[in-house]
Amino acid sequence: MYLGLDCSTQSLSAIIIDAENGEIIHETSVNFEQDLSQYKTTHGFVRGTEPDEFFSDPLMWVDALDLLFRRMQEQNAPLHRVKVISGSGQQHATVYLKDCFHSSLATLTPNLSLREQLIGCFSRPVSPIWLDGSTRRECNEIIEAIGGNEVSISTTGSAVTPRFSAAQIRKYSRQYSERWDETTTIHLASSFLASILCGKSVAIDYGDGAGMNLMNLETLSWDPTMANATHEGTLDRLPPLAATTTIAGKISSYFSSKYGFSPNTQCCLWSGDNPCSLVGMGVVRPGTWIISLGTSFTLFSALKEPHTDPQGYGHVFGNPIGGYMALSCFKNGALACVALKEHLGISWEEFDQALHKLPSEDEIPALPFYETEITPPARAVDQSSTTPRTLVDGQFLNMKHHSEWLGELPETILVTGGVSRSNSVCQTIANIFQRPVQRISTSSSASLGAALIAAHTDGHDIDFLTELFCDPSSKFCEPNPTVCETYEKLTQKFLASLSDHLKE
């Protein structure tokens, strides 16, 4: 059996799979806000004192690990039968550690909690997370130091980005120089938790490492130019890089003694939540797109070779199974739909009903930016005249335009996430992209992806695993060819409005 863990923004989740029979054996989770209320988070994070600062407490993740395994033990989860563990962590979150982190991991005792033994190991008490946008100054400084954003795009697969680790490290090293001097290791959330499981500091995997603005996509190593532009001491503080399927070692005796894992349980490296979700949704080979319709809307695709967005809006990360993956994130996703529904005072059924009407050439698609957008970077727009039809059209016309850098459209688009339950939204996607849309039902794609990576690391064929665990619905939304001409005209209207807005 194989265990996949996922430390997301809001929870720590676990899934155990039987890879031979294609069965999910056990699932459980810890909700940070509800189950660890002493950390006083909202949806798993706290706001900082500066605008756009967002943090989580790494000790909360540590507490969650103990609580999760205690629950699994109480629920008679077959922890003793787990052969390999892998995991997923929210991307970009950095953890700053003192030298004593290494000795503390090596001497963990089951007589004390993880928190009690690791509380003194942090040179920074909080971890900046993916929501953080407070480092625009540092981004500009890095861009100037390297000679332009195109250097970062071609080297790391992404433009210098506020939520990525490089800018966060630069900000911290400047603001808290004494604490920076105490910092000997900088982990990502994924590699930090993998290190605890292993009882030693482990490598950062290529998938999550690519989301730092520090890894060279061609050499799969830390890039000295990017690292030195962040801080001259950054390279000395970074763990090595390695493939996700690398076995980091056997599980720490802390977990075998306390929770009943076999002492022979192997731990492979963890990756980021987006790379793991790619695997958990069954898109391990190039040729398929997945649109995740969650709080934000995210487009995923596997890539054979790194292929970057010249505008810098899209990102390229490592694919845990090998090769690369593309990702474009659109901040105004489900939250924009919720905001419009509440503004109009209508139900979800009424929202969906409004989308049954086909688009008209007389309408102007909305710029769907209830909040500042990241793809493209844009200010919020007044939505007083927006309708469900113009909002959803605007969202997916924007997505289609900003995914052109990926090249040829796939044969089929898979969709997942809460909004994918709307047949009308799925039909809109099919009509705008003129491709069949197929729904996948998994609600735990990151933890499932981690479990599949663990099984694959142990020798199971990934294509066979995908067939067992990631089978999409047999129902398709077929594109309506009669709306092609209408959407071509609406695309021109949308792009003209977008151009005018970006010039303001």
Short mmCIF file of C-alpha atoms in Angstrom, two decimals:
data_model
loop_
_atom_site.label_atom_id
_atom_site.label_comp_id
_atom_site.label_asym_id
_atom_site.label_seq_id
_atom_site.Cartn_x
_atom_site.Cartn_y
_atom_site.Cartn_z
CA MET A 1 0.00 0.00 0.00
CA TYR A 2 1.08 3.59 -0.62
CA LEU A 3 0.43 6.78 1.33
CA GLY A 4 0.03 10.20 -0.24
CA LEU A 5 -0.07 13.34 1.91
CA ASP A 6 -1.06 16.86 0.91
CA CYS A 7 -0.29 19.97 2.96
CA SER A 8 -2.51 22.53 1.24
CA THR A 9 -3.38 26.06 2.33
CA GLN A 10 -6.31 24.89 4.45
CA SER A 11 -5.60 21.31 5.49
CA LEU A 12 -3.30 18.32 5.74
CA SER A 13 -4.84 15.31 4.01
CA ALA A 14 -3.91 11.65 3.62
CA ILE A 15 -4.92 8.93 1.19
CA ILE A 16 -3.83 5.27 1.21
CA ILE A 17 -4.15 3.30 -2.01
CA ASP A 18 -3.92 -0.36 -2.93
CA ALA A 19 -2.03 -0.15 -6.22
CA GLU A 20 -2.66 -3.79 -7.13
CA ASN A 21 -6.46 -3.58 -6.98
CA GLY A 22 -7.00 0.07 -7.83
CA GLU A 23 -8.68 0.82 -4.51
CA ILE A 24 -8.58 3.82 -2.20
CA ILE A 25 -8.25 2.20 1.23
CA HIS A 26 -8.38 5.18 3.56
CA GLU A 27 -8.79 8.96 3.52
CA THR A 28 -8.68 11.50 6.32
CA SER A 29 -7.66 15.10 6.88
CA VAL A 30 -6.93 17.81 9.43
CA ASN A 31 -8.50 21.22 8.85
CA PHE A 32 -6.14 23.90 10.13
CA GLU A 33 -8.78 26.50 11.02
CA GLN A 34 -11.12 24.06 12.77
CA ASP A 35 -8.80 21.43 14.25
CA LEU A 36 -5.87 23.69 15.15
CA SER A 37 -7.79 26.79 16.17
CA GLN A 38 -5.01 27.88 18.53
CA TYR A 39 -3.16 29.22 15.47
CA LYS A 40 -6.02 31.67 14.81
CA THR A 41 -5.99 31.26 11.04
CA THR A 42 -8.65 32.05 8.48
CA HIS A 43 -8.68 29.30 5.85
CA GLY A 44 -5.24 28.25 7.10
CA PHE A 45 -3.39 31.56 6.90
CA VAL A 46 -2.98 34.88 8.67
CA ARG A 47 -2.51 38.33 7.20
CA GLY A 48 0.66 40.29 7.89
CA THR A 49 0.96 43.92 8.88
CA GLU A 50 1.90 45.04 5.37
CA PRO A 51 -0.50 45.07 2.42
CA ASP A 52 -0.64 41.74 0.55
CA GLU A 53 1.30 39.85 3.23
CA PHE A 54 0.06 36.32 3.91
CA PHE A 55 1.68 33.77 6.22
CA SER A 56 1.24 30.35 7.77
CA ASP A 57 2.95 29.01 10.88
CA PRO A 58 5.18 26.03 10.02
CA LEU A 59 4.61 24.71 13.54
CA MET A 60 0.94 24.40 12.58
CA TRP A 61 1.96 21.99 9.82
CA VAL A 62 4.11 20.11 12.34
CA ASP A 63 1.20 19.82 14.79
CA ALA A 64 -1.05 18.73 11.93
CA LEU A 65 1.30 15.85 11.07
CA ASP A 66 1.05 14.43 14.59
CA LEU A 67 -2.72 14.96 14.69
CA LEU A 68 -3.24 13.37 11.27
CA PHE A 69 -1.34 10.20 12.11
CA ARG A 70 -3.03 9.97 15.52
CA ARG A 71 -6.43 10.11 13.80
CA MET A 72 -5.39 7.52 11.23
CA GLN A 73 -4.21 5.23 14.02
CA GLU A 74 -7.53 5.67 15.88
CA GLN A 75 -9.42 4.92 12.64
CA ASN A 76 -7.42 1.69 12.18
CA ALA A 77 -5.82 2.86 8.95
CA PRO A 78 -3.32 0.17 7.84
CA LEU A 79 -0.22 2.30 8.47
CA HIS A 80 1.83 -0.85 9.12
CA ARG A 81 1.26 -1.95 5.51
CA VAL A 82 2.45 1.29 3.87
CA LYS A 83 5.52 0.59 1.72
CA VAL A 84 6.32 4.08 0.38
CA ILE A 85 5.17 7.59 1.32
CA SER A 86 5.20 10.69 -0.85
CA GLY A 87 3.59 14.07 -0.39
CA SER A 88 2.47 17.37 -1.79
CA GLY A 89 2.93 20.85 -0.38
CA GLN A 90 1.42 24.19 -1.30
CA GLN A 91 3.87 25.71 -3.74
CA HIS A 92 6.21 28.64 -3.00
CA ALA A 93 5.92 28.57 0.84
CA THR A 94 9.40 28.90 2.34
CA VAL A 95 10.58 27.66 5.76
CA TYR A 96 13.66 29.24 7.40
CA LEU A 97 15.63 26.99 9.74
CA LYS A 98 18.55 27.14 12.16
CA ASP A 99 21.42 24.67 12.23
CA CYS A 100 19.83 22.76 15.14
CA PHE A 101 17.11 21.54 12.75
CA HIS A 102 19.42 18.75 11.59
CA SER A 103 20.32 17.45 15.05
CA SER A 104 16.73 17.75 16.25
CA LEU A 105 15.50 15.59 13.37
CA ALA A 106 18.16 12.98 14.05
CA THR A 107 17.16 12.64 17.72
CA LEU A 108 13.35 12.72 17.57
CA THR A 109 11.81 10.77 20.45
CA PRO A 110 8.24 9.41 20.50
CA ASN A 111 7.91 10.50 24.13
CA LEU A 112 7.45 14.13 23.03
CA SER A 113 5.43 15.79 20.27
CA LEU A 114 7.05 17.03 17.09
CA ARG A 115 6.20 20.58 18.12
CA GLU A 116 8.00 20.24 21.45
CA GLN A 117 11.14 18.97 19.72
CA LEU A 118 11.22 21.35 16.72
CA ILE A 119 9.94 24.62 18.18
CA GLY A 120 13.44 26.04 18.61
CA CYS A 121 14.59 25.23 15.07
CA PHE A 122 13.03 28.15 13.19
CA SER A 123 14.96 31.32 12.41
CA ARG A 124 11.68 32.76 11.12
CA PRO A 125 8.47 31.95 12.99
CA VAL A 126 6.23 32.21 9.92
CA SER A 127 6.27 31.04 6.30
CA PRO A 128 5.19 33.39 3.49
CA ILE A 129 2.73 31.52 1.27
CA TRP A 130 1.47 31.62 -2.32
CA LEU A 131 -1.10 34.34 -1.59
CA ASP A 132 1.64 36.81 -0.68
CA GLY A 133 2.13 39.70 -3.09
CA SER A 134 4.18 42.02 -0.89
CA THR A 135 7.51 41.65 -2.72
CA ARG A 136 7.05 43.76 -5.84
CA ARG A 137 10.01 45.95 -4.85
CA GLU A 138 12.23 42.89 -4.51
CA CYS A 139 11.00 41.53 -7.85
CA ASN A 140 12.02 44.74 -9.59
CA GLU A 141 15.44 44.64 -7.92
CA ILE A 142 16.04 41.04 -9.04
CA ILE A 143 14.89 41.86 -12.59
CA GLU A 144 17.33 44.77 -12.74
CA ALA A 145 20.19 42.67 -11.33
CA ILE A 146 19.80 39.88 -13.90
CA GLY A 147 19.33 42.22 -16.86
CA GLY A 148 15.62 41.81 -17.56
CA ASN A 149 12.67 39.53 -16.94
CA GLU A 150 13.32 37.59 -20.13
CA VAL A 151 16.42 36.15 -18.42
CA SER A 152 14.28 34.71 -15.64
CA ILE A 153 11.65 33.40 -18.07
CA SER A 154 14.18 31.59 -20.26
CA THR A 155 16.18 30.29 -17.29
CA THR A 156 13.59 29.37 -14.66
CA GLY A 157 10.41 29.02 -16.73
CA SER A 158 8.71 31.95 -15.01
CA ALA A 159 8.95 35.69 -14.79
CA VAL A 160 10.18 37.01 -11.44
CA THR A 161 6.99 36.63 -9.42
CA PRO A 162 6.05 38.12 -6.01
CA ARG A 163 4.82 34.84 -4.49
CA PHE A 164 7.86 32.85 -5.65
CA SER A 165 10.68 32.08 -3.23
CA ALA A 166 13.43 34.28 -4.69
CA ALA A 167 11.68 37.57 -3.97
CA GLN A 168 10.50 36.31 -0.58
CA ILE A 169 14.04 35.34 0.40
CA ARG A 170 15.38 38.72 -0.70
CA LYS A 171 12.78 40.56 1.35
CA TYR A 172 13.46 38.51 4.48
CA SER A 173 17.23 38.79 4.25
CA ARG A 174 16.93 42.57 4.06
CA GLN A 175 14.28 43.10 6.73
CA TYR A 176 15.67 40.72 9.33
CA SER A 177 19.42 40.54 8.81
CA GLU A 178 20.15 39.03 12.24
CA ARG A 179 17.61 36.25 11.76
CA TRP A 180 18.95 35.75 8.25
CA ASP A 181 22.42 35.17 9.69
CA GLU A 182 20.92 32.43 11.91
CA THR A 183 19.34 30.75 8.89
CA THR A 184 21.36 27.79 7.61
CA THR A 185 18.67 26.00 5.57
CA ILE A 186 15.72 27.22 3.49
CA HIS A 187 13.16 24.54 2.72
CA LEU A 188 9.90 24.62 0.84
CA ALA A 189 6.82 23.37 2.69
CA SER A 190 7.10 20.13 0.70
CA SER A 191 10.75 19.39 1.45
CA PHE A 192 10.37 20.57 5.07
CA LEU A 193 7.68 17.99 5.81
CA ALA A 194 9.51 15.29 3.83
CA SER A 195 12.56 15.98 6.00
CA ILE A 196 10.56 15.46 9.19
CA LEU A 197 9.24 12.12 7.94
CA CYS A 198 12.78 11.01 7.05
CA GLY A 199 14.44 12.31 10.18
CA LYS A 200 16.98 14.22 8.11
CA SER A 201 17.11 17.20 5.76
CA VAL A 202 16.23 16.02 2.24
CA ALA A 203 16.38 17.46 -1.26
CA ILE A 204 13.87 19.74 -2.96
CA ASP A 205 12.31 18.03 -5.98
CA TYR A 206 12.43 19.47 -9.50
CA GLY A 207 8.66 20.02 -9.62
CA ASP A 208 8.46 22.31 -6.60
CA GLY A 209 11.96 23.70 -7.05
CA ALA A 210 10.93 25.15 -10.41
CA GLY A 211 8.44 27.38 -8.58
CA MET A 212 11.14 29.37 -6.80
CA ASN A 213 12.65 31.50 -9.62
CA LEU A 214 15.93 29.86 -8.65
CA MET A 215 16.16 26.58 -10.61
CA ASN A 216 17.62 26.35 -14.10
CA LEU A 217 15.16 24.30 -16.17
CA GLU A 218 17.83 22.99 -18.55
CA THR A 219 20.45 21.91 -16.03
CA LEU A 220 17.96 21.05 -13.23
CA SER A 221 20.30 22.76 -10.78
CA TRP A 222 20.26 25.99 -8.81
CA ASP A 223 21.09 28.89 -11.10
CA PRO A 224 23.93 31.03 -9.67
CA THR A 225 22.81 34.19 -11.48
CA MET A 226 19.28 33.99 -10.10
CA ALA A 227 20.44 32.95 -6.64
CA ASN A 228 23.03 35.72 -6.33
CA ALA A 229 20.48 38.30 -7.49
CA THR A 230 18.35 37.17 -4.57
CA HIS A 231 21.12 37.29 -1.96
CA GLU A 232 24.77 36.34 -2.14
CA GLY A 233 24.21 33.75 0.60
CA THR A 234 21.17 32.06 -0.92
CA LEU A 235 22.98 29.15 -2.60
CA ASP A 236 24.64 28.12 0.66
CA ARG A 237 21.25 27.77 2.33
CA LEU A 238 19.42 25.72 -0.31
CA PRO A 239 19.19 21.91 -0.12
CA PRO A 240 20.19 19.94 -3.23
CA LEU A 241 17.74 19.24 -6.05
CA ALA A 242 16.60 15.78 -7.15
CA ALA A 243 13.85 13.94 -9.02
CA THR A 244 10.54 13.48 -7.21
CA THR A 245 10.86 9.70 -7.47
CA THR A 246 14.10 9.73 -5.46
CA ILE A 247 13.95 7.59 -2.31
CA ALA A 248 15.15 9.91 0.43
CA GLY A 249 15.43 7.19 3.07
CA LYS A 250 13.47 5.11 5.54
CA ILE A 251 10.85 6.65 7.79
CA SER A 252 12.07 8.16 11.07
CA SER A 253 11.81 5.82 14.06
CA TYR A 254 9.63 8.53 15.66
CA PHE A 255 6.76 7.57 13.34
CA SER A 256 7.30 3.80 13.38
CA SER A 257 7.44 3.73 17.18
CA LYS A 258 4.58 6.16 17.77
CA TYR A 259 2.11 5.37 14.99
CA GLY A 260 2.88 1.83 13.88
CA PHE A 261 4.53 2.36 10.52
CA SER A 262 6.90 -0.40 9.50
CA PRO A 263 10.50 0.68 10.16
CA ASN A 264 11.17 -0.36 6.54
CA THR A 265 8.68 2.16 5.11
CA GLN A 266 10.46 4.20 2.45
CA CYS A 267 10.00 7.95 1.96
CA CYS A 268 10.41 9.50 -1.46
CA LEU A 269 10.66 13.23 -2.05
CA TRP A 270 7.58 15.45 -1.92
CA SER A 271 6.55 17.81 -4.71
CA GLY A 272 4.31 20.86 -5.03
CA ASP A 273 0.54 20.65 -5.02
CA ASN A 274 0.25 21.62 -8.68
CA PRO A 275 2.73 18.99 -9.97
CA CYS A 276 1.08 16.35 -7.76
CA SER A 277 -2.37 17.37 -8.97
CA LEU A 278 -1.17 16.90 -12.55
CA VAL A 279 -0.42 13.27 -11.70
CA GLY A 280 -3.56 12.81 -9.60
CA MET A 281 -5.73 14.02 -12.46
CA GLY A 282 -4.12 11.60 -14.87
CA VAL A 283 -2.29 14.04 -17.14
CA VAL A 284 1.21 12.60 -17.01
CA ARG A 285 1.80 12.69 -20.78
CA PRO A 286 1.68 15.65 -23.20
CA GLY A 287 -1.43 16.12 -25.29
CA THR A 288 -4.16 16.81 -22.72
CA TRP A 289 -5.17 19.97 -20.89
CA ILE A 290 -6.86 20.12 -17.52
CA ILE A 291 -8.73 23.19 -16.29
CA SER A 292 -9.18 23.21 -12.52
CA LEU A 293 -12.22 25.33 -11.70
CA GLY A 294 -11.60 26.14 -8.06
CA THR A 295 -11.13 29.37 -6.10
CA SER A 296 -8.84 30.39 -8.90
CA PHE A 297 -9.01 28.83 -12.36
CA THR A 298 -5.84 26.94 -13.29
CA LEU A 299 -4.83 25.39 -16.59
CA PHE A 300 -2.39 22.44 -16.50
CA SER A 301 -0.60 20.59 -19.26
CA ALA A 302 2.28 18.12 -19.39
CA LEU A 303 5.24 19.13 -21.58
CA LYS A 304 7.99 16.98 -23.08
CA GLU A 305 10.43 19.91 -23.23
CA PRO A 306 10.38 23.27 -21.41
CA HIS A 307 8.37 25.73 -23.47
CA THR A 308 8.00 29.12 -21.82
CA ASP A 309 5.45 31.92 -22.08
CA PRO A 310 7.25 34.89 -23.68
CA GLN A 311 4.91 37.27 -21.84
CA GLY A 312 5.81 35.68 -18.52
CA TYR A 313 2.24 35.04 -17.34
CA GLY A 314 2.40 31.25 -17.61
CA HIS A 315 4.82 29.04 -15.69
CA VAL A 316 6.82 25.89 -16.36
CA PHE A 317 7.47 23.45 -13.51
CA GLY A 318 8.92 19.96 -13.33
CA ASN A 319 6.60 17.01 -13.94
CA PRO A 320 7.09 14.50 -11.08
CA ILE A 321 6.90 11.62 -13.56
CA GLY A 322 9.52 13.18 -15.85
CA GLY A 323 9.60 16.06 -18.28
CA TYR A 324 7.83 19.31 -17.51
CA MET A 325 4.43 20.86 -16.97
CA ALA A 326 2.85 24.16 -17.93
CA LEU A 327 0.59 26.10 -15.62
CA SER A 328 -1.39 29.30 -16.00
CA CYS A 329 -3.32 30.62 -13.02
CA PHE A 330 -6.28 33.00 -13.25
CA LYS A 331 -7.00 34.53 -9.85
CA ASN A 332 -10.60 35.56 -10.57
CA GLY A 333 -12.13 32.10 -10.77
CA ALA A 334 -14.96 30.75 -8.62
CA LEU A 335 -14.73 33.74 -6.29
CA ALA A 336 -15.75 36.01 -9.16
CA CYS A 337 -18.77 33.79 -9.85
CA VAL A 338 -19.70 33.89 -6.15
CA ALA A 339 -19.35 37.68 -6.04
CA LEU A 340 -21.63 38.13 -9.06
CA LYS A 341 -24.21 35.65 -7.73
CA GLU A 342 -24.37 37.52 -4.42
CA HIS A 343 -24.52 40.91 -6.13
CA LEU A 344 -27.45 39.78 -8.27
CA GLY A 345 -29.14 38.01 -5.36
CA ILE A 346 -29.69 34.82 -7.34
CA SER A 347 -29.24 31.11 -6.66
CA TRP A 348 -26.68 28.87 -8.35
CA GLU A 349 -29.53 27.31 -10.32
CA GLU A 350 -30.51 30.76 -11.62
CA PHE A 351 -26.86 31.56 -12.37
CA ASP A 352 -26.57 28.33 -14.35
CA GLN A 353 -29.89 28.95 -16.11
CA ALA A 354 -28.65 32.33 -17.33
CA LEU A 355 -25.85 30.52 -19.18
CA HIS A 356 -28.28 28.37 -21.18
CA LYS A 357 -28.85 31.32 -23.50
CA LEU A 358 -26.30 31.35 -26.30
CA PRO A 359 -24.04 34.41 -26.53
CA SER A 360 -25.02 37.33 -28.72
CA GLU A 361 -22.75 39.40 -30.95
CA ASP A 362 -24.33 42.49 -29.37
CA GLU A 363 -22.96 41.65 -25.93
CA ILE A 364 -19.55 42.73 -24.67
CA PRO A 365 -17.75 40.05 -22.63
CA ALA A 366 -16.82 41.28 -19.17
CA LEU A 367 -13.28 41.85 -18.03
CA PRO A 368 -13.75 39.31 -15.19
CA PHE A 369 -11.51 41.04 -12.67
CA TYR A 370 -13.39 41.40 -9.39
CA GLU A 371 -9.99 41.57 -7.72
CA THR A 372 -6.59 42.39 -9.15
CA GLU A 373 -5.71 39.71 -11.70
CA ILE A 374 -2.38 37.96 -12.25
CA THR A 375 -3.01 36.65 -15.80
CA PRO A 376 -2.62 39.25 -17.10
CA PRO A 377 -1.61 41.60 -14.26
CA ALA A 378 -4.60 43.94 -14.19
CA ARG A 379 -6.55 46.16 -11.82
CA ALA A 380 -10.04 45.26 -10.64
CA VAL A 381 -12.91 46.36 -12.89
CA ASP A 382 -16.38 47.67 -12.00
CA GLN A 383 -18.86 44.83 -12.53
CA SER A 384 -22.16 46.68 -12.10
CA SER A 385 -23.39 45.73 -15.58
CA THR A 386 -21.95 42.19 -15.65
CA THR A 387 -24.23 39.19 -16.20
CA PRO A 388 -23.47 35.50 -15.72
CA ARG A 389 -23.20 35.15 -19.51
CA THR A 390 -20.74 38.03 -19.97
CA LEU A 391 -18.71 37.02 -16.88
CA VAL A 392 -18.17 33.38 -17.87
CA ASP A 393 -17.52 34.32 -21.50
CA GLY A 394 -14.93 36.84 -20.32
CA GLN A 395 -13.24 34.33 -18.02
CA PHE A 396 -12.69 31.73 -20.72
CA LEU A 397 -11.93 34.12 -23.57
CA ASN A 398 -9.19 35.47 -21.29
CA MET A 399 -8.00 31.94 -20.56
CA LYS A 400 -7.96 30.95 -24.22
CA HIS A 401 -6.03 34.07 -25.23
CA HIS A 402 -3.44 33.61 -22.48
CA SER A 403 -2.92 29.92 -23.22
CA GLU A 404 -1.92 30.45 -26.86
CA TRP A 405 1.74 30.17 -25.84
CA LEU A 406 1.13 26.44 -25.30
CA GLY A 407 0.64 25.97 -29.02
CA GLU A 408 -1.84 23.58 -30.59
CA LEU A 409 -5.07 22.91 -28.72
CA PRO A 410 -5.49 19.38 -27.31
CA GLU A 411 -8.03 16.88 -28.60
CA THR A 412 -9.95 16.97 -25.31
CA ILE A 413 -10.06 19.30 -22.30
CA LEU A 414 -10.59 17.75 -18.86
CA VAL A 415 -12.21 19.82 -16.11
CA THR A 416 -12.31 19.41 -12.34
CA GLY A 417 -13.13 21.50 -9.28
CA GLY A 418 -16.35 22.86 -7.82
CA VAL A 419 -17.44 24.97 -10.80
CA SER A 420 -17.07 21.96 -13.11
CA ARG A 421 -20.35 20.67 -11.69
CA SER A 422 -22.07 23.30 -13.86
CA ASN A 423 -22.97 21.77 -17.22
CA SER A 424 -23.46 25.28 -18.61
CA VAL A 425 -19.92 26.34 -17.68
CA CYS A 426 -18.52 23.14 -19.22
CA GLN A 427 -20.53 23.83 -22.38
CA THR A 428 -19.17 27.39 -22.51
CA ILE A 429 -15.60 26.05 -22.32
CA ALA A 430 -16.36 23.57 -25.12
CA ASN A 431 -17.84 26.34 -27.28
CA ILE A 432 -15.02 28.85 -26.74
CA PHE A 433 -12.16 26.37 -27.24
CA GLN A 434 -14.13 24.29 -29.78
CA ARG A 435 -12.99 21.10 -28.11
CA PRO A 436 -14.90 18.36 -26.27
CA VAL A 437 -14.91 18.84 -22.49
CA GLN A 438 -14.87 15.86 -20.12
CA ARG A 439 -15.37 16.05 -16.36
CA ILE A 440 -13.17 14.23 -13.83
CA SER A 441 -14.52 13.67 -10.36
CA THR A 442 -11.50 13.42 -8.06
CA SER A 443 -11.66 15.82 -5.13
CA SER A 444 -8.23 14.89 -3.71
CA SER A 445 -6.03 15.20 -6.77
CA ALA A 446 -2.89 16.36 -4.92
CA SER A 447 -2.85 13.63 -2.25
CA LEU A 448 -3.88 11.00 -4.82
CA GLY A 449 -1.09 12.22 -7.09
CA ALA A 450 1.38 11.86 -4.22
CA ALA A 451 0.18 8.30 -3.57
CA LEU A 452 0.54 7.44 -7.26
CA ILE A 453 4.07 8.89 -7.25
CA ALA A 454 4.90 6.68 -4.24
CA ALA A 455 3.57 3.60 -6.05
CA HIS A 456 5.40 4.53 -9.26
CA THR A 457 8.63 5.00 -7.29
CA ASP A 458 8.17 1.43 -6.02
CA GLY A 459 7.98 0.09 -9.57
CA HIS A 460 4.31 0.32 -10.57
CA ASP A 461 3.64 1.49 -14.13
CA ILE A 462 2.30 5.05 -14.08
CA ASP A 463 0.06 4.57 -17.11
CA PHE A 464 -1.56 1.54 -15.49
CA LEU A 465 -2.01 3.47 -12.22
CA THR A 466 -3.58 6.36 -14.10
CA GLU A 467 -6.02 4.00 -15.79
CA LEU A 468 -6.99 2.51 -12.41
CA PHE A 469 -7.39 5.69 -10.39
CA CYS A 470 -7.95 8.62 -12.78
CA ASP A 471 -10.67 7.46 -15.16
CA PRO A 472 -12.75 10.49 -16.24
CA SER A 473 -16.50 10.54 -16.75
CA SER A 474 -17.71 9.00 -20.00
CA LYS A 475 -19.91 12.04 -20.64
CA PHE A 476 -18.67 14.82 -22.93
CA CYS A 477 -19.80 18.36 -23.58
CA GLU A 478 -19.43 18.60 -27.34
CA PRO A 479 -18.67 22.03 -28.87
CA ASN A 480 -21.46 23.80 -30.72
CA PRO A 481 -20.00 24.79 -34.13
CA THR A 482 -22.78 27.34 -34.77
CA VAL A 483 -21.32 29.75 -32.18
CA CYS A 484 -17.81 29.89 -33.73
CA GLU A 485 -18.44 33.09 -35.67
CA THR A 486 -20.10 34.74 -32.68
CA TYR A 487 -17.17 33.96 -30.41
CA GLU A 488 -14.67 35.18 -33.01
CA LYS A 489 -16.39 38.58 -32.91
CA LEU A 490 -16.69 38.52 -29.12
CA THR A 491 -12.98 37.71 -28.89
CA GLN A 492 -12.12 40.89 -30.79
CA LYS A 493 -14.39 42.93 -28.51
CA PHE A 494 -12.86 41.34 -25.42
CA LEU A 495 -9.26 41.92 -26.52
CA ALA A 496 -10.02 45.55 -27.40
CA SER A 497 -11.53 46.11 -23.94
CA LEU A 498 -8.60 44.37 -22.28
CA SER A 499 -6.07 46.44 -24.23
CA ASP A 500 -7.80 49.67 -23.23
CA HIS A 501 -7.93 48.60 -19.58
CA LEU A 502 -4.25 47.69 -19.45
CA LYS A 503 -3.30 51.08 -20.92
CA GLU A 504 -5.20 53.03 -18.25
#
